[in-house]
CSV table of C-alpha atoms in Angstrom, one decimal:
chain,number,residue,atom,x,y,z
Y,1,MET,CA,-40.8,59.9,-21.4
Y,2,LYS,CA,-41.0,58.7,-17.8
Y,3,ARG,CA,-38.0,59.4,-15.7
Y,4,ILE,CA,-36.5,56.8,-13.3
Y,5,PRO,CA,-35.9,58.2,-9.8
Y,6,LEU,CA,-32.2,58.8,-9.0
Y,7,ARG,CA,-32.4,56.6,-5.9
Y,8,LYS,CA,-33.8,53.7,-8.0
Y,9,THR,CA,-31.1,54.3,-10.6
Y,10,ALA,CA,-28.4,54.1,-7.9
Y,11,GLY,CA,-29.9,50.9,-6.6
Y,12,ILE,CA,-29.9,49.3,-10.1
Y,13,ILE,CA,-26.3,50.3,-10.6
Y,14,LEU,CA,-25.3,48.9,-7.2
Y,15,LEU,CA,-27.1,45.6,-8.0
Y,16,VAL,CA,-25.4,45.3,-11.3
Y,17,SER,CA,-22.1,46.0,-9.7
Y,18,LEU,CA,-22.6,43.4,-7.0
Y,19,LEU,CA,-23.7,40.8,-9.6
Y,20,ALA,CA,-20.6,41.7,-11.7
Y,21,ILE,CA,-18.4,41.1,-8.7
Y,22,PHE,CA,-20.2,37.9,-7.7
Y,23,PHE,CA,-19.8,36.4,-11.2
Y,24,SER,CA,-16.3,37.7,-11.7
Y,25,HIS,CA,-13.7,35.0,-12.3
Y,26,PRO,CA,-11.5,35.8,-9.1
Y,27,LEU,CA,-14.6,35.6,-6.9
Y,28,GLN,CA,-15.8,32.4,-8.4
Y,29,GLN,CA,-12.3,31.0,-7.8
Y,30,TYR,CA,-12.6,32.2,-4.2
Y,31,PHE,CA,-15.8,30.2,-3.6
Y,32,ALA,CA,-14.3,27.2,-5.3
Y,33,ILE,CA,-11.3,27.0,-2.9
Y,34,PRO,CA,-12.0,24.8,0.1
Y,35,THR,CA,-11.6,26.1,3.7
Y,36,ASN,CA,-9.9,22.9,5.0
Y,37,VAL,CA,-7.3,21.0,2.9
Y,38,THR,CA,-5.4,17.8,3.7
Y,39,LEU,CA,-2.2,17.0,1.9
Y,40,PHE,CA,0.6,14.4,2.2
Y,41,GLU,CA,4.3,15.4,2.4
Y,42,GLY,CA,5.7,16.3,-1.0
Y,43,GLN,CA,2.2,16.8,-2.5
Y,44,GLU,CA,1.2,20.0,-4.3
Y,45,LYS,CA,-2.3,21.5,-4.7
Y,46,ALA,CA,-3.1,24.0,-7.4
Y,47,LEU,CA,-5.1,27.0,-6.2
Y,48,THR,CA,-5.8,29.4,-9.0
Y,49,LYS,CA,-4.5,31.0,-12.2
Y,50,SER,CA,-5.5,34.6,-11.5
Y,51,ASP,CA,-3.1,37.5,-11.2
Y,52,LEU,CA,-5.6,39.2,-8.8
Y,53,LEU,CA,-5.7,36.5,-6.2
Y,54,LYS,CA,-2.6,36.3,-3.9
Y,55,ALA,CA,-1.7,34.0,-1.1
Y,56,GLU,CA,0.6,34.0,1.9
Y,57,VAL,CA,1.4,31.6,4.8
Y,58,VAL,CA,0.5,33.3,8.1
Y,59,SER,CA,1.4,30.5,10.6
Y,60,ALA,CA,4.9,29.5,11.6
Y,61,SER,CA,5.1,25.7,11.4
Y,62,ASN,CA,6.7,25.9,7.9
Y,63,SER,CA,4.6,22.8,6.8
Y,64,VAL,CA,3.7,24.4,3.5
Y,65,SER,CA,5.0,27.0,1.1
Y,66,ILE,CA,3.4,28.9,-1.8
Y,67,ALA,CA,4.8,28.4,-5.3
Y,68,LYS,CA,4.0,30.9,-8.1
Y,69,GLU,CA,4.7,30.2,-11.7
Y,70,SER,CA,3.4,32.7,-14.2
Y,71,ASP,CA,-0.1,33.5,-13.1
Y,72,ALA,CA,-0.6,30.2,-11.2
Y,73,LEU,CA,-0.6,29.7,-7.5
Y,74,SER,CA,-0.1,26.3,-5.7
Y,75,ILE,CA,0.6,25.0,-2.2
Y,76,HIS,CA,3.6,22.7,-1.6
Y,77,ALA,CA,3.4,20.4,1.4
Y,78,ALA,CA,6.9,20.3,2.9
Y,79,LYS,CA,6.5,18.4,6.2
Y,80,SER,CA,3.8,17.1,8.5
Y,81,GLY,CA,2.0,19.7,10.6
Y,82,TYR,CA,-0.6,22.4,10.4
Y,83,ASP,CA,-0.5,25.8,8.6
Y,84,GLN,CA,-2.8,28.6,7.6
Y,85,VAL,CA,-2.8,30.3,4.2
Y,86,VAL,CA,-4.6,33.7,3.7
Y,87,LEU,CA,-5.9,34.5,0.2
Y,88,ASN,CA,-6.3,38.2,-0.7
Y,89,ILE,CA,-7.5,40.2,-3.6
Y,90,ALA,CA,-5.8,43.6,-4.2
Y,91,GLY,CA,-4.3,43.4,-0.7
Y,92,ILE,CA,-7.6,42.7,1.0
Y,93,PRO,CA,-7.9,39.3,2.9
Y,94,VAL,CA,-10.9,37.3,1.5
Y,95,LYS,CA,-10.3,33.8,2.7
Y,96,LYS,CA,-8.4,31.7,5.2
Y,97,MET,CA,-7.4,28.1,4.4
Y,98,ASN,CA,-6.5,25.6,7.2
Y,99,ILE,CA,-4.0,23.1,5.8
Y,100,GLU,CA,-3.0,19.8,7.4
Y,101,VAL,CA,0.0,18.0,6.1
Y,102,LEU,CA,0.2,14.3,6.8
Y,103,LYS,CA,3.3,12.1,6.8
Y,104,ASP,CA,4.1,10.5,3.5
Y,105,PHE,CA,2.1,7.3,3.2
Y,106,LYS,CA,2.2,4.5,0.6
Y,107,VAL,CA,0.9,1.0,0.1
Y,108,ILE,CA,1.6,-1.8,-2.3
Y,109,PRO,CA,-1.5,-2.4,-4.5
Y,110,GLY,CA,-2.9,-5.9,-4.7
Y,111,GLY,CA,-4.9,-7.5,-7.5
Y,112,GLN,CA,-4.1,-11.2,-6.6
Y,113,SER,CA,-6.8,-13.8,-6.4
Y,114,ILE,CA,-7.0,-15.1,-2.8
Y,115,GLY,CA,-8.8,-18.0,-1.1
Y,116,VAL,CA,-10.6,-17.1,2.2
Y,117,LYS,CA,-11.2,-19.4,5.1
Y,118,LEU,CA,-13.2,-18.1,8.0
Y,119,ASN,CA,-13.8,-19.7,11.4
Y,120,THR,CA,-16.9,-18.4,13.1
Y,121,LEU,CA,-17.1,-17.2,16.7
Y,122,GLY,CA,-18.9,-20.2,18.2
Y,123,VAL,CA,-21.2,-22.3,16.0
Y,124,LEU,CA,-23.6,-20.7,13.6
Y,125,VAL,CA,-27.2,-21.8,13.3
Y,126,VAL,CA,-28.1,-21.9,9.6
Y,127,GLY,CA,-31.4,-23.7,9.6
Y,128,HIS,CA,-34.0,-25.9,11.4
Y,129,HIS,CA,-34.9,-29.5,10.5
Y,130,GLN,CA,-37.7,-31.7,11.6
Y,131,ILE,CA,-37.1,-34.9,13.6
Y,132,THR,CA,-39.4,-37.9,13.3
Y,133,THR,CA,-40.6,-38.4,16.9
Y,134,GLU,CA,-43.3,-40.4,18.6
Y,135,LYS,CA,-45.3,-37.2,18.7
Y,136,GLY,CA,-44.7,-36.3,15.1
Y,137,ALA,CA,-42.2,-34.1,13.2
Y,138,LEU,CA,-40.7,-31.6,15.5
Y,139,SER,CA,-37.6,-29.4,15.8
Y,140,PRO,CA,-36.4,-29.0,19.4
Y,141,GLY,CA,-34.3,-26.0,18.4
Y,142,GLU,CA,-37.2,-24.2,16.8
Y,143,ILE,CA,-39.4,-25.0,19.9
Y,144,ALA,CA,-36.7,-23.5,22.1
Y,145,GLY,CA,-36.7,-20.2,20.2
Y,146,ILE,CA,-33.3,-20.6,18.6
Y,147,LYS,CA,-33.3,-18.7,15.4
Y,148,VAL,CA,-31.4,-18.9,12.1
Y,149,GLY,CA,-28.4,-16.6,12.4
Y,150,ASP,CA,-27.9,-17.3,16.2
Y,151,ILE,CA,-24.4,-18.2,17.3
Y,152,ILE,CA,-24.1,-20.9,19.9
Y,153,MET,CA,-21.4,-19.8,22.3
Y,154,ALA,CA,-21.8,-22.3,25.2
Y,155,ILE,CA,-23.8,-25.3,26.4
Y,156,ASN,CA,-24.2,-26.0,30.1
Y,157,GLY,CA,-21.5,-23.4,30.7
Y,158,GLN,CA,-19.0,-25.2,28.4
Y,159,LYS,CA,-17.5,-23.1,25.6
Y,160,ILE,CA,-18.4,-24.2,22.1
Y,161,THR,CA,-15.9,-23.4,19.3
Y,162,LYS,CA,-16.6,-26.0,16.7
Y,163,MET,CA,-19.4,-28.4,15.6
Y,164,GLN,CA,-17.7,-31.4,17.3
Y,165,ASP,CA,-18.1,-29.7,20.6
Y,166,VAL,CA,-21.9,-30.0,20.4
Y,167,ALA,CA,-22.1,-33.7,19.9
Y,168,PRO,CA,-21.2,-34.9,23.4
Y,169,PHE,CA,-24.0,-32.9,25.0
Y,170,VAL,CA,-26.6,-34.3,22.6
Y,171,ASN,CA,-25.3,-37.9,22.6
Y,172,GLY,CA,-25.2,-37.9,26.4
Y,173,TYR,CA,-28.7,-36.6,26.8
Y,174,ARG,CA,-31.4,-38.8,28.2
Y,175,GLY,CA,-35.1,-38.0,28.1
Y,176,SER,CA,-35.4,-37.6,31.8
Y,177,ALA,CA,-32.3,-35.3,31.9
Y,178,GLU,CA,-32.5,-31.5,32.5
Y,179,PRO,CA,-32.8,-29.3,29.4
Y,180,LEU,CA,-29.5,-28.1,27.9
Y,181,VAL,CA,-28.8,-24.5,28.7
Y,182,VAL,CA,-27.6,-22.8,25.6
Y,183,ASP,CA,-25.8,-19.4,25.6
Y,184,ILE,CA,-26.5,-17.6,22.3
Y,185,PHE,CA,-25.1,-14.5,20.6
Y,186,ARG,CA,-27.8,-12.7,18.6
Y,187,ASP,CA,-27.6,-9.2,17.1
Y,188,ASN,CA,-24.8,-8.2,19.4
Y,189,GLU,CA,-26.7,-9.4,22.4
Y,190,LYS,CA,-26.1,-12.4,24.6
Y,191,ILE,CA,-29.2,-14.5,25.5
Y,192,THR,CA,-29.9,-17.9,27.0
Y,193,ARG,CA,-32.3,-20.6,25.8
Y,194,LYS,CA,-33.2,-24.1,27.2
Y,195,ILE,CA,-33.5,-26.9,24.7
Y,196,GLU,CA,-34.6,-30.5,25.1
Y,197,PRO,CA,-33.2,-32.8,22.5
Y,198,LEU,CA,-35.7,-35.3,21.0
Y,199,LYS,CA,-35.2,-38.9,20.0
Y,200,ASP,CA,-35.5,-39.8,16.4
Y,201,LYS,CA,-37.6,-42.9,16.4
Y,202,ASN,CA,-36.1,-44.2,13.2
Y,203,GLU,CA,-32.4,-43.8,14.3
Y,204,GLU,CA,-32.9,-44.2,18.1
Y,205,VAL,CA,-30.6,-41.1,18.7
Y,206,TYR,CA,-31.3,-37.7,20.2
Y,207,LYS,CA,-31.1,-34.6,18.0
Y,208,LEU,CA,-31.4,-30.8,18.3
Y,209,GLY,CA,-33.2,-30.2,15.0
Y,210,LEU,CA,-30.7,-27.6,14.0
Y,211,TYR,CA,-28.3,-27.2,11.0
Y,212,ILE,CA,-25.1,-25.7,12.2
Y,213,ARG,CA,-21.8,-24.6,10.7
Y,214,ASP,CA,-18.5,-23.4,12.1
Y,215,SER,CA,-16.6,-22.2,9.1
Y,216,ALA,CA,-17.0,-20.7,5.6
Y,217,ALA,CA,-14.8,-20.4,2.5
Y,218,GLY,CA,-14.7,-18.4,-0.7
Y,219,ILE,CA,-12.5,-16.3,-3.0
Y,220,GLY,CA,-11.8,-12.6,-3.5
Y,221,THR,CA,-9.2,-10.1,-4.5
Y,222,MET,CA,-6.4,-8.6,-2.5
Y,223,THR,CA,-6.6,-4.7,-2.3
Y,224,PHE,CA,-3.5,-3.5,-0.6
Y,225,TYR,CA,-0.5,-4.5,1.6
Y,226,HIS,CA,1.3,-2.1,3.9
Y,227,PRO,CA,4.9,-3.1,3.9
Y,228,GLU,CA,5.8,-1.5,7.2
Y,229,THR,CA,3.1,-3.1,9.4
Y,230,ARG,CA,2.4,-6.1,7.1
Y,231,LYS,CA,-1.3,-5.3,7.4
Y,232,TYR,CA,-3.5,-5.9,4.4
Y,233,GLY,CA,-7.1,-5.3,3.2
Y,234,ALA,CA,-9.1,-7.3,0.7
Y,235,LEU,CA,-12.6,-7.8,-0.8
Y,236,GLY,CA,-14.0,-4.3,0.1
Y,237,HIS,CA,-17.2,-5.7,1.5
Y,238,VAL,CA,-18.4,-7.9,4.4
Y,239,ILE,CA,-18.5,-11.7,4.0
Y,240,SER,CA,-22.0,-12.9,4.9
Y,241,ASP,CA,-23.2,-16.5,5.5
Y,242,MET,CA,-24.7,-17.9,2.3
Y,243,ASP,CA,-27.7,-19.3,4.2
Y,244,THR,CA,-28.5,-16.7,6.9
Y,245,LYS,CA,-27.4,-13.7,4.7
Y,246,LYS,CA,-25.9,-12.2,7.9
Y,247,PRO,CA,-22.3,-11.0,8.3
Y,248,ILE,CA,-20.1,-13.8,9.7
Y,249,VAL,CA,-18.8,-13.0,13.2
Y,250,VAL,CA,-15.2,-14.1,12.9
Y,251,LYS,CA,-13.1,-15.9,15.5
Y,252,ASP,CA,-10.2,-16.2,13.2
Y,253,GLY,CA,-9.3,-17.2,9.6
Y,254,GLN,CA,-6.7,-17.5,7.0
Y,255,ILE,CA,-6.0,-16.4,3.4
Y,256,VAL,CA,-4.3,-18.6,0.8
Y,257,LYS,CA,-3.3,-18.1,-2.8
Y,258,SER,CA,-5.9,-19.1,-5.4
Y,259,THR,CA,-6.0,-19.7,-9.1
Y,260,VAL,CA,-8.8,-18.5,-11.4
Y,261,THR,CA,-10.0,-21.5,-13.5
Y,262,SER,CA,-12.8,-20.0,-15.5
Y,263,ILE,CA,-15.2,-17.1,-15.8
Y,264,GLU,CA,-19.0,-17.2,-15.8
Y,265,LYS,CA,-19.7,-14.0,-17.9
Y,266,GLY,CA,-22.2,-11.5,-16.5
Y,267,SER,CA,-25.3,-10.2,-18.2
Y,268,ASN,CA,-28.2,-8.0,-17.4
Y,269,GLY,CA,-30.0,-9.4,-14.3
Y,270,ASN,CA,-27.4,-12.2,-13.9
Y,271,PRO,CA,-24.0,-11.2,-12.3
Y,272,GLY,CA,-21.1,-13.2,-13.5
Y,273,GLU,CA,-18.6,-15.0,-11.3
Y,274,LYS,CA,-14.9,-15.9,-11.1
Y,275,LEU,CA,-14.5,-19.7,-10.6
Y,276,ALA,CA,-11.3,-20.4,-8.7
Y,277,ARG,CA,-9.6,-23.1,-6.6
Y,278,PHE,CA,-7.3,-22.8,-3.7
Y,279,ALA,CA,-3.6,-23.3,-4.4
Y,280,ALA,CA,-2.7,-27.0,-4.2
Y,281,ASP,CA,-0.4,-26.7,-1.2
Y,282,ARG,CA,-3.0,-24.5,0.6
Y,283,GLU,CA,-0.1,-22.6,2.2
Y,284,VAL,CA,-1.4,-19.9,4.5
Y,285,ILE,CA,-0.2,-16.5,3.5
Y,286,GLY,CA,-2.0,-14.4,6.1
Y,287,ASN,CA,-4.5,-14.4,8.9
Y,288,ILE,CA,-7.9,-12.8,9.2
Y,289,THR,CA,-8.7,-10.8,12.3
Y,290,ARG,CA,-11.6,-8.7,11.1
Y,291,ASN,CA,-14.7,-9.1,8.8
Y,292,SER,CA,-16.3,-5.7,8.4
Y,293,PRO,CA,-18.5,-3.8,5.9
Y,294,PHE,CA,-15.3,-2.6,4.3
Y,295,GLY,CA,-13.7,-6.0,3.7
Y,296,ILE,CA,-11.5,-8.5,5.5
Y,297,PHE,CA,-8.3,-7.5,7.3
Y,298,GLY,CA,-5.3,-9.0,9.0
Y,299,ARG,CA,-1.6,-9.5,8.5
Y,300,LEU,CA,0.4,-11.2,5.8
Y,301,THR,CA,2.9,-13.9,6.8
Y,302,LYS,CA,4.2,-14.4,3.2
Y,303,GLN,CA,5.3,-11.8,0.7
Y,304,MET,CA,2.8,-11.3,-2.2
Y,305,GLU,CA,3.7,-9.8,-5.6
Y,306,ASN,CA,1.3,-8.8,-8.3
Y,307,GLY,CA,3.8,-8.6,-11.2
Y,308,ILE,CA,2.6,-5.1,-12.2
Y,309,LYS,CA,3.5,-2.8,-9.4
Y,310,ASN,CA,5.4,-4.2,-6.4
Y,311,THR,CA,6.7,-0.9,-5.1
Y,312,PRO,CA,4.6,1.3,-2.8
Y,313,LEU,CA,2.2,3.8,-4.3
Y,314,PRO,CA,0.7,6.9,-2.6
Y,315,ILE,CA,-2.9,6.9,-1.8
Y,316,ALA,CA,-5.7,9.5,-2.6
Y,317,LEU,CA,-8.0,10.7,0.1
Y,318,SER,CA,-11.7,10.6,-0.8
Y,319,ASN,CA,-11.8,14.3,-1.6
Y,320,GLU,CA,-8.9,13.9,-4.1
Y,321,VAL,CA,-10.6,11.2,-6.3
Y,322,GLU,CA,-11.8,12.6,-9.6
Y,323,GLU,CA,-14.3,11.6,-12.2
Y,324,GLY,CA,-12.5,10.3,-15.2
Y,325,PRO,CA,-10.2,7.5,-16.4
Y,326,ALA,CA,-8.7,5.0,-13.9
Y,327,GLU,CA,-7.7,1.3,-13.9
Y,328,ILE,CA,-8.1,-1.8,-11.8
Y,329,TYR,CA,-5.7,-4.6,-11.0
Y,330,THR,CA,-7.3,-8.1,-11.1
Y,331,VAL,CA,-7.0,-11.7,-12.2
Y,332,VAL,CA,-9.2,-13.2,-15.0
Y,333,GLU,CA,-7.1,-16.2,-15.8
Y,334,GLY,CA,-4.7,-18.4,-13.7
Y,335,ASN,CA,-2.6,-16.3,-11.3
Y,336,LYS,CA,-1.7,-13.4,-13.6
Y,337,VAL,CA,-2.6,-10.0,-12.3
Y,338,GLU,CA,-3.5,-7.6,-15.2
Y,339,LYS,CA,-4.6,-4.0,-15.4
Y,340,PHE,CA,-7.8,-2.9,-17.1
Y,341,GLY,CA,-9.3,0.5,-17.9
Y,342,ILE,CA,-12.4,1.8,-16.1
Y,343,GLU,CA,-14.1,5.2,-15.8
Y,344,ILE,CA,-15.0,6.7,-12.4
Y,345,ILE,CA,-18.5,8.0,-13.2
Y,346,SER,CA,-19.0,9.7,-9.8
Y,347,THR,CA,-17.2,10.1,-6.5
Y,348,ILE,CA,-18.3,11.5,-3.2
Y,349,PRO,CA,-15.8,13.3,-1.0
Y,350,GLN,CA,-16.8,11.6,2.2
Y,351,LYS,CA,-16.0,13.0,5.7
Y,352,PHE,CA,-17.1,9.8,7.4
Y,353,PRO,CA,-16.6,6.1,6.5
Y,354,ALA,CA,-19.1,4.8,4.0
Y,355,THR,CA,-19.1,1.7,1.8
Y,356,LYS,CA,-20.3,3.2,-1.5
Y,357,GLY,CA,-18.1,6.2,-2.4
Y,358,MET,CA,-17.7,5.8,-6.1
Y,359,VAL,CA,-19.6,4.6,-9.2
Y,360,LEU,CA,-17.5,2.8,-11.7
Y,361,LYS,CA,-17.9,1.7,-15.3
Y,362,VAL,CA,-15.7,-0.9,-17.1
Y,363,THR,CA,-14.4,0.5,-20.4
Y,364,ASP,CA,-11.7,-2.0,-21.2
Y,365,LYS,CA,-12.9,-4.0,-24.3
Y,366,ARG,CA,-10.9,-7.0,-23.4
Y,367,LEU,CA,-12.3,-7.2,-19.9
Y,368,LEU,CA,-15.8,-6.7,-21.2
Y,369,SER,CA,-15.3,-9.5,-23.7
Y,370,LYS,CA,-13.9,-11.8,-21.0
Y,371,THR,CA,-16.2,-11.1,-18.1
Y,372,GLY,CA,-19.0,-8.8,-19.2
Y,373,GLY,CA,-17.8,-6.3,-16.7
Y,374,ILE,CA,-17.6,-6.7,-12.9
Y,375,VAL,CA,-18.1,-10.2,-11.6
Y,376,GLN,CA,-18.3,-11.9,-8.2
Y,377,GLY,CA,-14.7,-12.6,-7.0
Y,378,MET,CA,-13.5,-9.3,-8.5
Y,379,SER,CA,-14.4,-7.5,-5.2
Y,380,GLY,CA,-11.4,-6.0,-3.7
Y,381,SER,CA,-9.6,-5.2,-7.0
Y,382,PRO,CA,-7.6,-2.0,-6.3
Y,383,ILE,CA,-8.5,1.1,-8.3
Y,384,ILE,CA,-5.6,3.2,-9.4
Y,385,GLN,CA,-5.9,6.8,-10.7
Y,386,LYS,CA,-3.0,9.0,-11.7
Y,387,GLY,CA,-0.5,6.8,-10.0
Y,388,LYS,CA,-2.4,6.6,-6.7
Y,389,VAL,CA,-4.4,3.9,-5.0
Y,390,VAL,CA,-7.9,5.4,-4.6
Y,391,GLY,CA,-10.1,2.5,-3.6
Y,392,ALA,CA,-11.4,-0.9,-4.4
Y,393,VAL,CA,-14.2,-2.5,-6.5
Y,394,THR,CA,-17.0,-3.7,-4.2
Y,395,HIS,CA,-20.3,-4.4,-5.9
Y,396,VAL,CA,-21.8,-4.9,-9.4
Y,397,PHE,CA,-25.0,-3.4,-10.6
Y,398,VAL,CA,-27.3,-6.5,-11.2
Y,399,ASN,CA,-29.0,-4.9,-14.1
Y,400,ASP,CA,-25.8,-3.5,-15.6
Y,401,PRO,CA,-22.7,-5.7,-15.1
Y,402,THR,CA,-20.5,-3.2,-16.8
Y,403,SER,CA,-20.9,-0.9,-13.7
Y,404,GLY,CA,-20.7,-1.0,-10.0
Y,405,TYR,CA,-19.6,0.6,-6.7
Y,406,GLY,CA,-16.2,1.3,-5.3
Y,407,VAL,CA,-15.1,2.1,-1.7
Y,408,HIS,CA,-12.5,4.7,-0.9
Y,409,ILE,CA,-9.1,3.4,0.2
Y,410,GLU,CA,-9.2,5.8,3.1
Y,411,TRP,CA,-11.9,3.8,4.9
Y,412,MET,CA,-10.3,0.4,4.2
Y,413,LEU,CA,-7.0,1.6,5.8
Y,414,ASN,CA,-9.0,2.8,8.8
Y,415,GLU,CA,-10.6,-0.6,9.2
Y,416,ALA,CA,-7.2,-2.3,8.9
Y,417,GLY,CA,-6.0,-0.4,11.9
Y,418,ILE,CA,-3.7,1.9,9.9
Y,419,ASP,CA,-4.0,5.5,11.0
Y,420,ILE,CA,-2.8,7.7,8.2
Y,421,TYR,CA,-3.3,10.7,10.5
Y,422,GLN,CA,-0.7,9.3,12.9
Y,423,LYS,CA,-3.0,9.7,15.9
Y,424,ASP,CA,-2.5,6.1,17.0
Y,425,SER,CA,0.1,4.3,14.9
Y,426,LYS,CA,-0.1,1.3,17.1
Y,427,ALA,CA,-3.8,0.6,16.3
Y,428,GLY,CA,-4.7,-3.0,15.5
């Protein structure tokens, strides 16, 4: 029988011991505990259920305290500030946790159907058209190098804010006149082009050969309202022009109440849609100051209630959202906000703003029967999990209307100019 050398035997024993320690339950718990934790005042975070792992607060701000019940340890956030907690096993420090406690923060969830009216910054070019001239079919705008998606800001030094501002320059043009000097905003850059209007031989008038627009309208869903600042967020995604497919650069805008009249049910390869109309009185209930990848934002001028939850709810940071059951608030008929069951299939604890933080699946049989899942116009519907606002519905999967994406509420609040970290509470 071949003998194993003593040194090799000792090495094997050491390796087995290390593996036993590595896979031991307390050490696995150690690796599972994050180094940096953010909590809101009054919130608790469970740490472990081991008798071996102990914890103590080592800093002096008294922002947190350690609670122990039976063999369970948890951190209680008492007041805003910073603290450090040291975890130890058998009296030996093994990990330090940095804990930031934020001031208590709550928002009122939305779910209401809203009408959206946007006014563009300047006049948006949405297409070219040919003019019948003595020299054939031509488009002066295309010849001048003006592109679809360009925003006309000024002509001959005069500011352009609406379509009617363009007409006097074209109507007053004569063939022998100097070209019109057009200031354009394109891809965040200001450029200048010269354009010579051409006479339509059939109508005897000069034209630019451009299709232009100065406003857009649509519907969506309110996500949240912050009662202290009156700031709101809705839609959860950017509004793009239907012709250019580019985000609309907003000068200003308004939101009004809207009523859902019918639903075009979604199916594989064909996303459905909420059909809605603006309220008859078209009363403005808020302004629009921002159109961003995370939705539209502004301030409410009128109080809005959803009939389900009109008192503030706490929010969940992106790292707190869990896979599992949740619900959304939305309207599928008339003005009535209802809640429907969904499943959060996956969630990403993001450190930086991103538009796709969650994958959702509609599980509510009544909603599936009514809409087929997520439909256009449902964007912005708030997502509630365990009594907290965690985000908003943003997009539907074209090939599976029962599923789609959601955005974390943390990033929508940031876009609204609401700083939950209290570094600049006057933002926006």
